[in-house]
Coordinates of C-alpha atoms in Angstrom, one line a residue:
Chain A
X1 CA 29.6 -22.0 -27.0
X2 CA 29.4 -18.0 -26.7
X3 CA 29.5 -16.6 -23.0
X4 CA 25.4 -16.0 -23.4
X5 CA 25.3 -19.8 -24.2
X6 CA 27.2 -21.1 -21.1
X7 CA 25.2 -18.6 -18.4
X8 CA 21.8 -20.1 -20.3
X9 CA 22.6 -23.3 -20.0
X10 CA 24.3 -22.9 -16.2
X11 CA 20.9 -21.0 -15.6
X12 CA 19.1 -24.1 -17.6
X13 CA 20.1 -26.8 -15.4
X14 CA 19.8 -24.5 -11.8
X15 CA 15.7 -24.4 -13.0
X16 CA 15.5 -28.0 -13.5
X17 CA 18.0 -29.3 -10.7
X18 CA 16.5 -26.4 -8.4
X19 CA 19.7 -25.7 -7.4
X20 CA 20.7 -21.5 -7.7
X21 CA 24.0 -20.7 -8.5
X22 CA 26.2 -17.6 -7.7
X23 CA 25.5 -14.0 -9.5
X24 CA 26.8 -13.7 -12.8
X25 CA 27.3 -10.1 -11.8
X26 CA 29.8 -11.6 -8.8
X27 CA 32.4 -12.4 -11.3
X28 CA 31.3 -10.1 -14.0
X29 CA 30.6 -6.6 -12.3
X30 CA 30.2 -4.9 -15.9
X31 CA 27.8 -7.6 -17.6
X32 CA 25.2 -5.3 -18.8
X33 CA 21.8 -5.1 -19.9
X34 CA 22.0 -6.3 -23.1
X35 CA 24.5 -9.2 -22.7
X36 CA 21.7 -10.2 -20.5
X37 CA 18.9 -9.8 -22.8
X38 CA 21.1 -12.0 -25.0
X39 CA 21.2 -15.1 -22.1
X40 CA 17.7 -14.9 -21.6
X41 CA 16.8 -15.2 -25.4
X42 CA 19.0 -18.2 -25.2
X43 CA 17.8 -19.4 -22.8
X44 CA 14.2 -19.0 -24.1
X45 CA 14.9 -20.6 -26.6
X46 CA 16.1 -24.0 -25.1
X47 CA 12.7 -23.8 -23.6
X48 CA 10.9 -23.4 -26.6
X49 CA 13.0 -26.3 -27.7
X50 CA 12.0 -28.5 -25.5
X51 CA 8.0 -27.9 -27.1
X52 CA 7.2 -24.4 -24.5
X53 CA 6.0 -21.4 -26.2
X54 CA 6.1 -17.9 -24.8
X55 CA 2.2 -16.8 -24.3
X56 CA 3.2 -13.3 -22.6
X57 CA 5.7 -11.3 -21.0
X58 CA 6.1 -10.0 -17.6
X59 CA 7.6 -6.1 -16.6
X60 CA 9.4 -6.6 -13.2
X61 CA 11.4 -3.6 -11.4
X62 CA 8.2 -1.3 -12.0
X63 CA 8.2 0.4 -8.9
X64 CA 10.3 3.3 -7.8
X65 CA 11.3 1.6 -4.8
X66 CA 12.5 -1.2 -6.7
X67 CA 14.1 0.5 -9.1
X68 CA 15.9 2.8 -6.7
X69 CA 16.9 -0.4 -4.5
X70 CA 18.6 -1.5 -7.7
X71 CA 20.1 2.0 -8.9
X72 CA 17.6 2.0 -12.3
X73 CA 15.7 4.2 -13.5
X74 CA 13.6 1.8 -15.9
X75 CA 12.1 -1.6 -15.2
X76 CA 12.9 -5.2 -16.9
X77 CA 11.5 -7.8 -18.6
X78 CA 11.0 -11.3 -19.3
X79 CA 9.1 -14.4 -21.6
X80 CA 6.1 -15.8 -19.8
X81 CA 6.6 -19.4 -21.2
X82 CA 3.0 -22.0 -21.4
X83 CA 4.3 -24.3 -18.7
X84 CA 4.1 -21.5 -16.3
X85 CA 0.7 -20.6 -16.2
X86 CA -1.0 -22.6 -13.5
X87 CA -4.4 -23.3 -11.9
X88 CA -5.0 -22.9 -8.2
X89 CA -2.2 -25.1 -7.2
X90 CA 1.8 -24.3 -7.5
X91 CA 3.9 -26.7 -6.6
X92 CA 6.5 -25.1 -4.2
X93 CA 9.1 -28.3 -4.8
X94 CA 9.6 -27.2 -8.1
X95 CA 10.4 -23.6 -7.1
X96 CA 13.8 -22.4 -5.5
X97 CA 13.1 -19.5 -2.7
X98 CA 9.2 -17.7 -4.2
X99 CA 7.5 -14.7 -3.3
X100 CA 3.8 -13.9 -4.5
X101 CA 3.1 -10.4 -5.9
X102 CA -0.6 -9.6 -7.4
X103 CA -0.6 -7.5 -10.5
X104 CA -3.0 -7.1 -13.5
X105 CA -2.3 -8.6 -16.4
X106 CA -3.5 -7.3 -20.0
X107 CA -4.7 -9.1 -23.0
X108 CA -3.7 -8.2 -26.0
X109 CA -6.7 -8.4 -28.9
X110 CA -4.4 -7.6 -31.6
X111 CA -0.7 -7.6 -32.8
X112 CA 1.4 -4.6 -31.3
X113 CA 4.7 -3.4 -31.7
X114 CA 7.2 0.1 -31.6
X115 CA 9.1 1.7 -31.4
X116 CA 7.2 5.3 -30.7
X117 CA 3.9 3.6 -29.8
X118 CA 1.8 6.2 -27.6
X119 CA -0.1 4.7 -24.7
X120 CA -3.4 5.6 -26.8
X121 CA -2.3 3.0 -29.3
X122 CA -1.3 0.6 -26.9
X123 CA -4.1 0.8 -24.8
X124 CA -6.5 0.2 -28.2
X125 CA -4.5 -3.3 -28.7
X126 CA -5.8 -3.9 -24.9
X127 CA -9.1 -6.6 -25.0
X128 CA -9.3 -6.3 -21.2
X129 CA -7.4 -6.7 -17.8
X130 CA -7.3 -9.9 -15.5
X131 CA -6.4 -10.0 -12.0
X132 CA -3.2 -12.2 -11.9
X133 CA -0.5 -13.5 -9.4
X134 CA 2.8 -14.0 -10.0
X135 CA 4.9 -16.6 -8.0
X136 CA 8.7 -14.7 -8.4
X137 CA 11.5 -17.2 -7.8
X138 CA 15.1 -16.4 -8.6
X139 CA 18.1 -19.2 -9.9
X140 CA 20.7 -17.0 -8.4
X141 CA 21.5 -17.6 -4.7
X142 CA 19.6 -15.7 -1.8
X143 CA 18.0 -13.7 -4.2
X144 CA 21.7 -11.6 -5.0
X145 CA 20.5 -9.9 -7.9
X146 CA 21.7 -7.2 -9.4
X147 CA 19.8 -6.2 -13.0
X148 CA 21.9 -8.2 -15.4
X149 CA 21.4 -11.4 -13.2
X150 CA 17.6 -11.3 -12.7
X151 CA 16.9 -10.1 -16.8
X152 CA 19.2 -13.5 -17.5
X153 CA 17.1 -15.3 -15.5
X154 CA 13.9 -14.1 -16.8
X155 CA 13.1 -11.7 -14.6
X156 CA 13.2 -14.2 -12.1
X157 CA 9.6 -15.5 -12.9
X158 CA 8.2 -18.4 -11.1
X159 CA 4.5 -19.0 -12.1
X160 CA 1.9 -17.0 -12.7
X161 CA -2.1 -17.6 -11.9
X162 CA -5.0 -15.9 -13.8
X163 CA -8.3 -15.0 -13.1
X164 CA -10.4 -16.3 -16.2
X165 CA -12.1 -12.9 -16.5
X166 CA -10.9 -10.5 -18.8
X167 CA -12.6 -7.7 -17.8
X168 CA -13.2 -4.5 -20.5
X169 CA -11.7 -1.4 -19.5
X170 CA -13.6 1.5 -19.5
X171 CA -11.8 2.6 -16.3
X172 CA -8.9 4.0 -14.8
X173 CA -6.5 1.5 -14.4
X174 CA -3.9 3.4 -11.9
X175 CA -7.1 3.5 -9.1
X176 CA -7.6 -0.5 -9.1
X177 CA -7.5 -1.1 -5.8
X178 CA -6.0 -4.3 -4.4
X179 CA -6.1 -6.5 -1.4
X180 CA -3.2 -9.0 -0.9
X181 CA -4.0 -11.6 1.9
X182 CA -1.6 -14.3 3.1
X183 CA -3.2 -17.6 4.5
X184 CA -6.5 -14.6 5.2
X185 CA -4.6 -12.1 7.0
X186 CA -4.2 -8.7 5.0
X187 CA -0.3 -7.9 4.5
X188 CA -0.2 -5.9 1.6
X189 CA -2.7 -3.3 -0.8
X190 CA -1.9 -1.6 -3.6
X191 CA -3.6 0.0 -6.5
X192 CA -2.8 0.0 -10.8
X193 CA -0.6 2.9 -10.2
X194 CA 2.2 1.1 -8.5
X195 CA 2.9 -0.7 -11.8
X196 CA 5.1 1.9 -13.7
X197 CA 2.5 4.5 -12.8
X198 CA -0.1 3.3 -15.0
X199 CA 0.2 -0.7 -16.4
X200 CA -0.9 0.8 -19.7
X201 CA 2.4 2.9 -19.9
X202 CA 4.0 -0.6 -18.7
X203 CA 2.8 -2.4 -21.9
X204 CA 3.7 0.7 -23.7
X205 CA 7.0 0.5 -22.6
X206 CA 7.5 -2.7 -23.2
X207 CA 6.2 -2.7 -26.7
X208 CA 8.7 0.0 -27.5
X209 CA 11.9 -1.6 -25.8
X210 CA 11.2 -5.3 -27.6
X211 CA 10.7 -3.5 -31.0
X212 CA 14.6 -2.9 -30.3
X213 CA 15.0 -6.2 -30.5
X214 CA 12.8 -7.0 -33.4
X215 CA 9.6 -8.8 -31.1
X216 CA 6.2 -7.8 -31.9
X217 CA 3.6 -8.6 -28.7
X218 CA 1.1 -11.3 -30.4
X219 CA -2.6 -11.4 -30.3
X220 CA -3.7 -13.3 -27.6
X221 CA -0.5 -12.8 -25.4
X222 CA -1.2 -11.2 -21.7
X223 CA 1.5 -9.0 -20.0
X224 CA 1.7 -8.7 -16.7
X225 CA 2.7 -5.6 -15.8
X226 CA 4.1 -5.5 -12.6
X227 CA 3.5 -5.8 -8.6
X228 CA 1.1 -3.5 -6.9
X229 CA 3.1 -3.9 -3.4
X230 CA 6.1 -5.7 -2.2
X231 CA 6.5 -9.3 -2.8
X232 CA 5.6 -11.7 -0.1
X233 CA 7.8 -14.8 0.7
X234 CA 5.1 -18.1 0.0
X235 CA 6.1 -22.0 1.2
X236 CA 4.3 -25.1 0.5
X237 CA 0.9 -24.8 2.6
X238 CA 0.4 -21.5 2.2
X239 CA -2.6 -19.3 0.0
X240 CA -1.8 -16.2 -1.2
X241 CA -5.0 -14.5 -2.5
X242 CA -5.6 -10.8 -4.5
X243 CA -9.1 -9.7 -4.0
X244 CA -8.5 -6.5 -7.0
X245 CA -11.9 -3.9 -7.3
X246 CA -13.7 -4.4 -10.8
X247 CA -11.4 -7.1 -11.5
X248 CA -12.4 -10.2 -8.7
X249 CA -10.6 -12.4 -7.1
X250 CA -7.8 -14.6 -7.6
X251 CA -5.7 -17.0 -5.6
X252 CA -2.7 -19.6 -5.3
X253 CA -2.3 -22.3 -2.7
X254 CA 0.8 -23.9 -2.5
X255 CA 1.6 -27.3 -2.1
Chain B
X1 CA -12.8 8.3 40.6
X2 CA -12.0 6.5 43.6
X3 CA -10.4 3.4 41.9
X4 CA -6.8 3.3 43.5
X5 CA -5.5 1.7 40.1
X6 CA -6.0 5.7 38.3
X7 CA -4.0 8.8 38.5
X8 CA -5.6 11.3 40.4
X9 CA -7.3 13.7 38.9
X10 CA -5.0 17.1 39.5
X11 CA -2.5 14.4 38.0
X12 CA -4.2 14.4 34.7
X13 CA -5.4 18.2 34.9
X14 CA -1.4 18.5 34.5
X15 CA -0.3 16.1 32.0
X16 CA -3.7 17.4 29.6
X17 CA -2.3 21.1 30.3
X18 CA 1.4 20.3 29.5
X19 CA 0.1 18.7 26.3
X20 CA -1.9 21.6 25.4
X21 CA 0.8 23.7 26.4
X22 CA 3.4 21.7 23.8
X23 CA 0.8 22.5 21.2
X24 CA -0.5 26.1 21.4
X25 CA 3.6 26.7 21.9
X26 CA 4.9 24.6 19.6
X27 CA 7.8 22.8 21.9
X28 CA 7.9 19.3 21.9
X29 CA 7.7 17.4 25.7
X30 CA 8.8 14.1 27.1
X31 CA 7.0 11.6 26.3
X32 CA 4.5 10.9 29.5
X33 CA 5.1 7.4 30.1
X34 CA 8.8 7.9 30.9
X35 CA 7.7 9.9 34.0
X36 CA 4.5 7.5 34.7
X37 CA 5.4 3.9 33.3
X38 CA 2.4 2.3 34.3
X39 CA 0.2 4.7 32.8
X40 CA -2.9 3.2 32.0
X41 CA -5.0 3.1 28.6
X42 CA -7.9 4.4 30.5
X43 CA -5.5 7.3 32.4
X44 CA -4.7 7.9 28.6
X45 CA -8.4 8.6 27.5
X46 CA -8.9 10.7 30.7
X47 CA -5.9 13.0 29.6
X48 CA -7.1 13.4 26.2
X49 CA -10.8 14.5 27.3
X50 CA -9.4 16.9 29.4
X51 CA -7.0 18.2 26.6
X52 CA -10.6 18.0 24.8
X53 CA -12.2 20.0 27.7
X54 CA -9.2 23.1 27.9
X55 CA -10.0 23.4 23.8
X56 CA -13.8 23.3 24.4
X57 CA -12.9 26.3 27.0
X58 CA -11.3 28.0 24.6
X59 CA -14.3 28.6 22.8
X60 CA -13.6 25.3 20.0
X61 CA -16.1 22.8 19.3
X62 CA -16.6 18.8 18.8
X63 CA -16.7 17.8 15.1
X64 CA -15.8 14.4 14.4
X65 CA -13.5 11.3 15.5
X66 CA -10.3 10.3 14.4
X67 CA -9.1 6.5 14.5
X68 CA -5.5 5.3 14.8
X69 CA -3.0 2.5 14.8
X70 CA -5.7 0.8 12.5
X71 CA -3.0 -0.8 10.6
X72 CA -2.3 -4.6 12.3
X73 CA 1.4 -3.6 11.5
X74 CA 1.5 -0.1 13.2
X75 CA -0.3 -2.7 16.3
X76 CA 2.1 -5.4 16.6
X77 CA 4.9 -2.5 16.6
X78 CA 3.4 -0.3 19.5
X79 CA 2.2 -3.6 21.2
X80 CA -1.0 -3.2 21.3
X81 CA -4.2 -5.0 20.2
X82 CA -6.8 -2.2 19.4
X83 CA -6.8 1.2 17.5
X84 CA -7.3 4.7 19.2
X85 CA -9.3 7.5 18.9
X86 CA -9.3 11.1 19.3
X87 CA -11.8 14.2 18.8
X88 CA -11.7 16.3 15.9
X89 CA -12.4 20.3 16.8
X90 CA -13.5 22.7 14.2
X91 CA -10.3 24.6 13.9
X92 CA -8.7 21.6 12.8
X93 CA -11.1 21.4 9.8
X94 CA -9.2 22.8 6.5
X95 CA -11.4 23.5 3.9
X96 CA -9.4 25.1 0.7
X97 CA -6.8 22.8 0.9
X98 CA -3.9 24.8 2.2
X99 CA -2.3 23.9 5.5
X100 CA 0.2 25.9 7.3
X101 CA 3.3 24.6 9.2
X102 CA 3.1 27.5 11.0
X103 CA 0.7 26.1 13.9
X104 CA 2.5 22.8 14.0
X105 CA 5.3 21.1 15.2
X106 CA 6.6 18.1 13.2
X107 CA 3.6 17.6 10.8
X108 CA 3.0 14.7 8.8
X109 CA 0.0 13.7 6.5
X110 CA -1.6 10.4 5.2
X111 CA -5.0 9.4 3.0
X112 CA -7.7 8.3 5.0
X113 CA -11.5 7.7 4.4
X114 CA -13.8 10.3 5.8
X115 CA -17.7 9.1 7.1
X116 CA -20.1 12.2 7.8
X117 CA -22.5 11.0 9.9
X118 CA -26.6 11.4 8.6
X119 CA -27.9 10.5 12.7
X120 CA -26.3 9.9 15.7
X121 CA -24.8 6.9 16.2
X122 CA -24.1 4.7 20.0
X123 CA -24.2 1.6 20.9
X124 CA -22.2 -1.6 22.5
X125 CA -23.1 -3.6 19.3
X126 CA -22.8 -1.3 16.3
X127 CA -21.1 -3.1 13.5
X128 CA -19.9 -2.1 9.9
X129 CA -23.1 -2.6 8.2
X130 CA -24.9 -0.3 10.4
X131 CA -22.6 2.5 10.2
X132 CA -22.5 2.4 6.5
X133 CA -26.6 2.9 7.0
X134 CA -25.8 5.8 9.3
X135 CA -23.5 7.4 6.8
X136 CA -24.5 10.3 5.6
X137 CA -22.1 10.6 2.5
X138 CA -18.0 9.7 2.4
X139 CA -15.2 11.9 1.2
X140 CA -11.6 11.7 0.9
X141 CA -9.4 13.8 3.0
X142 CA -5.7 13.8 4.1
X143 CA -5.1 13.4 7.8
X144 CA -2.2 15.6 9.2
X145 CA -1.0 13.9 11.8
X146 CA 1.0 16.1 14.7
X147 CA 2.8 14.7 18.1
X148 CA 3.2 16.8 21.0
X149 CA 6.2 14.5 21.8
X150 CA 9.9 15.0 20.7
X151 CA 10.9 13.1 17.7
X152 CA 7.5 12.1 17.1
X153 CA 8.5 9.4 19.6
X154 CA 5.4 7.8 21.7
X155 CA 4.6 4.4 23.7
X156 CA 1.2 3.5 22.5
X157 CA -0.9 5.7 25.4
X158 CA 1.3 8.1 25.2
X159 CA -0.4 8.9 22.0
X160 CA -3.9 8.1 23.1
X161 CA -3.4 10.7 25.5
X162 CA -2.1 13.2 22.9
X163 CA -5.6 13.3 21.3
X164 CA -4.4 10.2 19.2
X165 CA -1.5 12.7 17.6
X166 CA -4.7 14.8 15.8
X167 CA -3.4 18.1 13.7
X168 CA -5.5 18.7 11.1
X169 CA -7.7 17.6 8.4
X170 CA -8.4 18.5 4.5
X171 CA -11.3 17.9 3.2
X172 CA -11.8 16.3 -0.2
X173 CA -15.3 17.1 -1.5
X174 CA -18.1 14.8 -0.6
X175 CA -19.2 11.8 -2.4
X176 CA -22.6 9.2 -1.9
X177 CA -21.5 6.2 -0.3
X178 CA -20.5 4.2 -3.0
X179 CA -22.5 0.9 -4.2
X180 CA -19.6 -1.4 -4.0
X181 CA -16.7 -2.8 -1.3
X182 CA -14.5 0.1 0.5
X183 CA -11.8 -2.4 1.4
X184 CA -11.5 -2.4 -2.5
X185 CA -11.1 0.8 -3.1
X186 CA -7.5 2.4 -4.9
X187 CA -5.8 5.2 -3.8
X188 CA -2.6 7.0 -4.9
X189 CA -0.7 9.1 -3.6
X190 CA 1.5 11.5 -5.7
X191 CA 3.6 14.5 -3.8
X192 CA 4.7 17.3 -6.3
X193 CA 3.2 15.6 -8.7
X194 CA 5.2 11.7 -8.2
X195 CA 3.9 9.0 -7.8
X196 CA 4.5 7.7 -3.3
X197 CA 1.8 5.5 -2.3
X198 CA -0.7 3.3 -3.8
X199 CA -3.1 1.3 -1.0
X200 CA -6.8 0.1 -0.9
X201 CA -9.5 0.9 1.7
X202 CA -8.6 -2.4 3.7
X203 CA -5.1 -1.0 5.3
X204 CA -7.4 0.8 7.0
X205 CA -8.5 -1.6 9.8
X206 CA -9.2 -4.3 7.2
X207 CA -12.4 -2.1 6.1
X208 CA -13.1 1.4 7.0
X209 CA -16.6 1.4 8.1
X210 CA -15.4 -1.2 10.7
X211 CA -13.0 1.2 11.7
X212 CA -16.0 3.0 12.5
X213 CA -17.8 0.7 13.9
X214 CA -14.4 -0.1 16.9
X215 CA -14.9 3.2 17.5
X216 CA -18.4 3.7 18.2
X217 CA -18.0 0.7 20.5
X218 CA -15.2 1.4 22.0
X219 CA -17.3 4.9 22.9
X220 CA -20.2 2.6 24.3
X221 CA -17.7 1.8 27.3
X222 CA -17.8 5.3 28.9
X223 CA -22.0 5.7 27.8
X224 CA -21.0 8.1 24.4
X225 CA -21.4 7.9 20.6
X226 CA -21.3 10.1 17.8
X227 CA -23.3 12.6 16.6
X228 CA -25.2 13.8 13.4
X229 CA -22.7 15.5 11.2
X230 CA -20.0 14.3 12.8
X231 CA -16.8 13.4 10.6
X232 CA -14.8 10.4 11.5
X233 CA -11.2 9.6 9.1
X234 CA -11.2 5.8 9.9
X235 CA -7.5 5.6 9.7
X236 CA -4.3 5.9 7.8
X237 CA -4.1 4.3 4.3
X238 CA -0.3 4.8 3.4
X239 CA 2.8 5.2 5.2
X240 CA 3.8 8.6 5.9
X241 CA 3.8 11.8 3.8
X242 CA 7.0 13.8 5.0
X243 CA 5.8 17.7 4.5
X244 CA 7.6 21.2 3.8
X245 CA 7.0 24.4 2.6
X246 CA 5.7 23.9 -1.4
X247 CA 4.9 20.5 -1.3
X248 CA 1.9 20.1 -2.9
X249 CA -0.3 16.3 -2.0
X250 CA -2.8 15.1 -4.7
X251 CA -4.8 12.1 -3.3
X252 CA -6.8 10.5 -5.9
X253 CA -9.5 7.6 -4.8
X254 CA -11.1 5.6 -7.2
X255 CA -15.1 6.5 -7.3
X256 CA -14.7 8.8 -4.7
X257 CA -12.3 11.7 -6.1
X258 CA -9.4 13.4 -5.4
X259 CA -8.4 15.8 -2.3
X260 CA -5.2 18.0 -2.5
X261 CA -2.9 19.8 -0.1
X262 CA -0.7 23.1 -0.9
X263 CA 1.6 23.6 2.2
X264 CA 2.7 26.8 3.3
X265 CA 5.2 27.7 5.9

């Protein structure tokens, strides 16, 4: 078993145990980037083994905050696996420690793939934009992460939720505004821009850095492109809702 | 003026004048509550009309209504359960976008939603819906928010009495009330041309035109309202916008435009 192998399958059995385990980055300070890429391909694919199938990706790390908090200067990304996308109800016992972000997700209405893609040509692959939550949850310990431990874990995804319209754009995306309430108080807004400045240049990005590794984005996949405001913690009771402008509503309740 | 529970008058003639004072000279004071502790929200309000009433002397006039502490956030931390308000004078008014630091004395600057009143509005009951019908047309402006304390450090009354820390304001240009939900509305932010803050209307007191609304209640207490023509920025959208000499503030708010800011020293 290569190195990639082991941290997969140690990262395998903390999703389905729900038990976290320690930072690879604790005992491995120089794991980079791309030794993580490699453990979250592997461990992709034991999910895929086991009869998943990626259906999107997600961009985390898209805001400058984040990305300073981290020392980056780009963001990271992850498979969005079937079993992952929910309706209306996530169920917090299968989740570790979650936060709820809003973002808007994009549908893809054909193939696309880099390098060199300009955000013109990515946006023409775009069918439309959904308002989506994501529920973040991380396998590593107290959320510890440094990059190479949250890209292992793919990008420390928990679920995500869809709003079933996809919604043409003939807008600009960076102005979407956002409303993020929390069992219906307001705690968070946010707006398109907050998502690498634009989510069209998130997609873009993405496109480019997976033709590195020799993935084209499918038709049909959606990629969500990153929160609009800082995640917000989420236990079994609670609703997290994301009223977005011109996109609707959607929400999560917890249980 | 006879209830025992208020400062007495030449009490607050003084604490208005030291604030006006601070400003026109540019040198920061002591906050007032440290020297009055129990000063009172409605001592507070009496200060900043007479602040009001030495500009009105000096030959400035009424123009609008600002709103603050609108964020439940900015509330919980001041300990406090309602916004604030305080008047808007002409000279504060910017209307080519260029702000000097020179009149100022720790400035800082956030989006906020601007409502130019068609009629006058008053009334104990006035809620969002009826302000919207009131509204004359919105624009986007940028707030620039200036305390006459040191450190920009204020208990919540303190501030109310400091005109609600009113500096200036830069106009965006006007737009017609738009057909759809305010609370919903994106803005960015970008300074010097990055990307700081992205929010929607509803920081803003959960929806700006009930922003509004608290405030034209809240006048109804002491028999006042607002006026036809009147501008009222119903409160911050974003954290704050730290500001020097050359930064330049684009604001950008979705069906409503875009107001900027070139700062000068």
């Amino acid at each position: 078993m290569t190195i990639a192998q082991q941290r997969a399958q140690a990262l395998y059995e903390a999703r389905r145990d729900r038990r976290p385990i320690p930072p690879f980055t604790a005992t491995d300070p120089d794991m980079s980037a791309d030794d993580a890429y490699e453990v979250q391909t592997r461990l992709a694919e034991m999910l895929v083994a086991e009869g998943d199938q990626i259906v999107g990706y997600k961009l985390g790390l898209t805001s400058k905050a984040m990305q300073s908090m981290m020392g980056l200067t780009e963001p990271d990304y992850g498979p969005v696996l079937s079993s992952m996308v929910l309706e209306g109800e996530v169920d917090s016992s299968a989740l570790i420690q979650p936060k709820a972000e809003a973002e808007i997700a994009l549908v893809l209405n054909r193939p696309l793939s880099g390098p060199n893609l300009t955000p013109i040509e990515a946006a023409r692959a775009v069918g439309g934009a959904v308002a989506a939550l994501e529920v973040v949850d991380s396998r590593i310990e107290d959320w510890k992460i440094r990059l190479a431990d949250t890209v292992s874990d793919l990008a420390s995804i928990g679920a995500v939720m869809m709003s079933s319209r996809i919604v043409p754009i003939d807008f600009d995306l960076r102005l979407v505004g956002m409303v993020f309430s929390h069992n219906g108080s307001v705690v968070a807004t946010g707006a398109g821009a907050a998502a690498l400045g634009n989510p069209i240049l998130a997609l873009t990005w993405l496109a480019n850095t997976l033709a590195g590794y020799g993935v084209t984005l499918e038709e049909g996949m959606f990629i969500m492109t990153g929160s609009l405001h800082a995640a917000v913690e989420v236990r079994s009771g609670d609703v997290a809702r994301a009223d977005f402008d011109r996109l609707g509503p959607v929400a999560i309740r917890m249980v | 003026m006879t209830d025992p529970d208020l400062l007495p008058p030449n009490i607050v003639n003084r604490l208005a004048g030291r604030l006006h004072e601070a400003r026109l000279g540019r040198s920061p004071v002591a906050r007032l509550t440290d020297s009055y502790p129990n000063l009172t929200e409605a001592d507070a309000y009496r200060i900043a009309d007479r602040g009001v009433a030495l500009r009105m002397a000096a030959g400035e006039r009424v123009v609008g209504a600002k709103l603050g502490f609108t964020s439940e956030a900015m509330r919980t931390a001041m300990g406090i359960d309602s916004p604030n308000y305080g008047w808007l004078t002409d000279p504060m008014i910017v209307s080519d976008g260029t702000v000097s630091l020179g009149g100022l004395i720790h400035p800082k600057a956030e989006p906020e939603i601007g409502f130019v009143l068609a009629r006058d509005l008053a009334g104990g009951a006035v809620s969002a819906a009826e302000v919207l019908a009131a509204t004359a047309f919105v624009m986007p402006v940028i707030e620039v928010v200036d305390s006459r304390f040191e450190d920009f450090r204020f208990r919540a009354f303190d501030n109310t009495a400091d005109n609600s820390s009113a500096g200036m304001v830069v106009l965006g240009r006007r737009a017609t009330l738009p057909d759809f939900d305010l609370s919903r509305i994106g803005v960015v932010v970008y300074v010097n041309g990055e990307l700081l803050y992205s929010a929607a209307g509803a920081a803003a007191f959960g929806y700006p035109a009930a922003s509004v609304a608290w405030l034209v209640r809240r006048l109804a207490e002491s028999g006042r309202g607002l006026k036809a023509g009147h501008l009222v920025i119903s409160g911050g959208l974003t954290g704050p916008i730290e500001l020097e000499p050359g930064t330049f503030v684009n604001v950008e708010m979705d069906r409503i435009g875009s107001v900027t800011m070139s700062v000068h020293s």
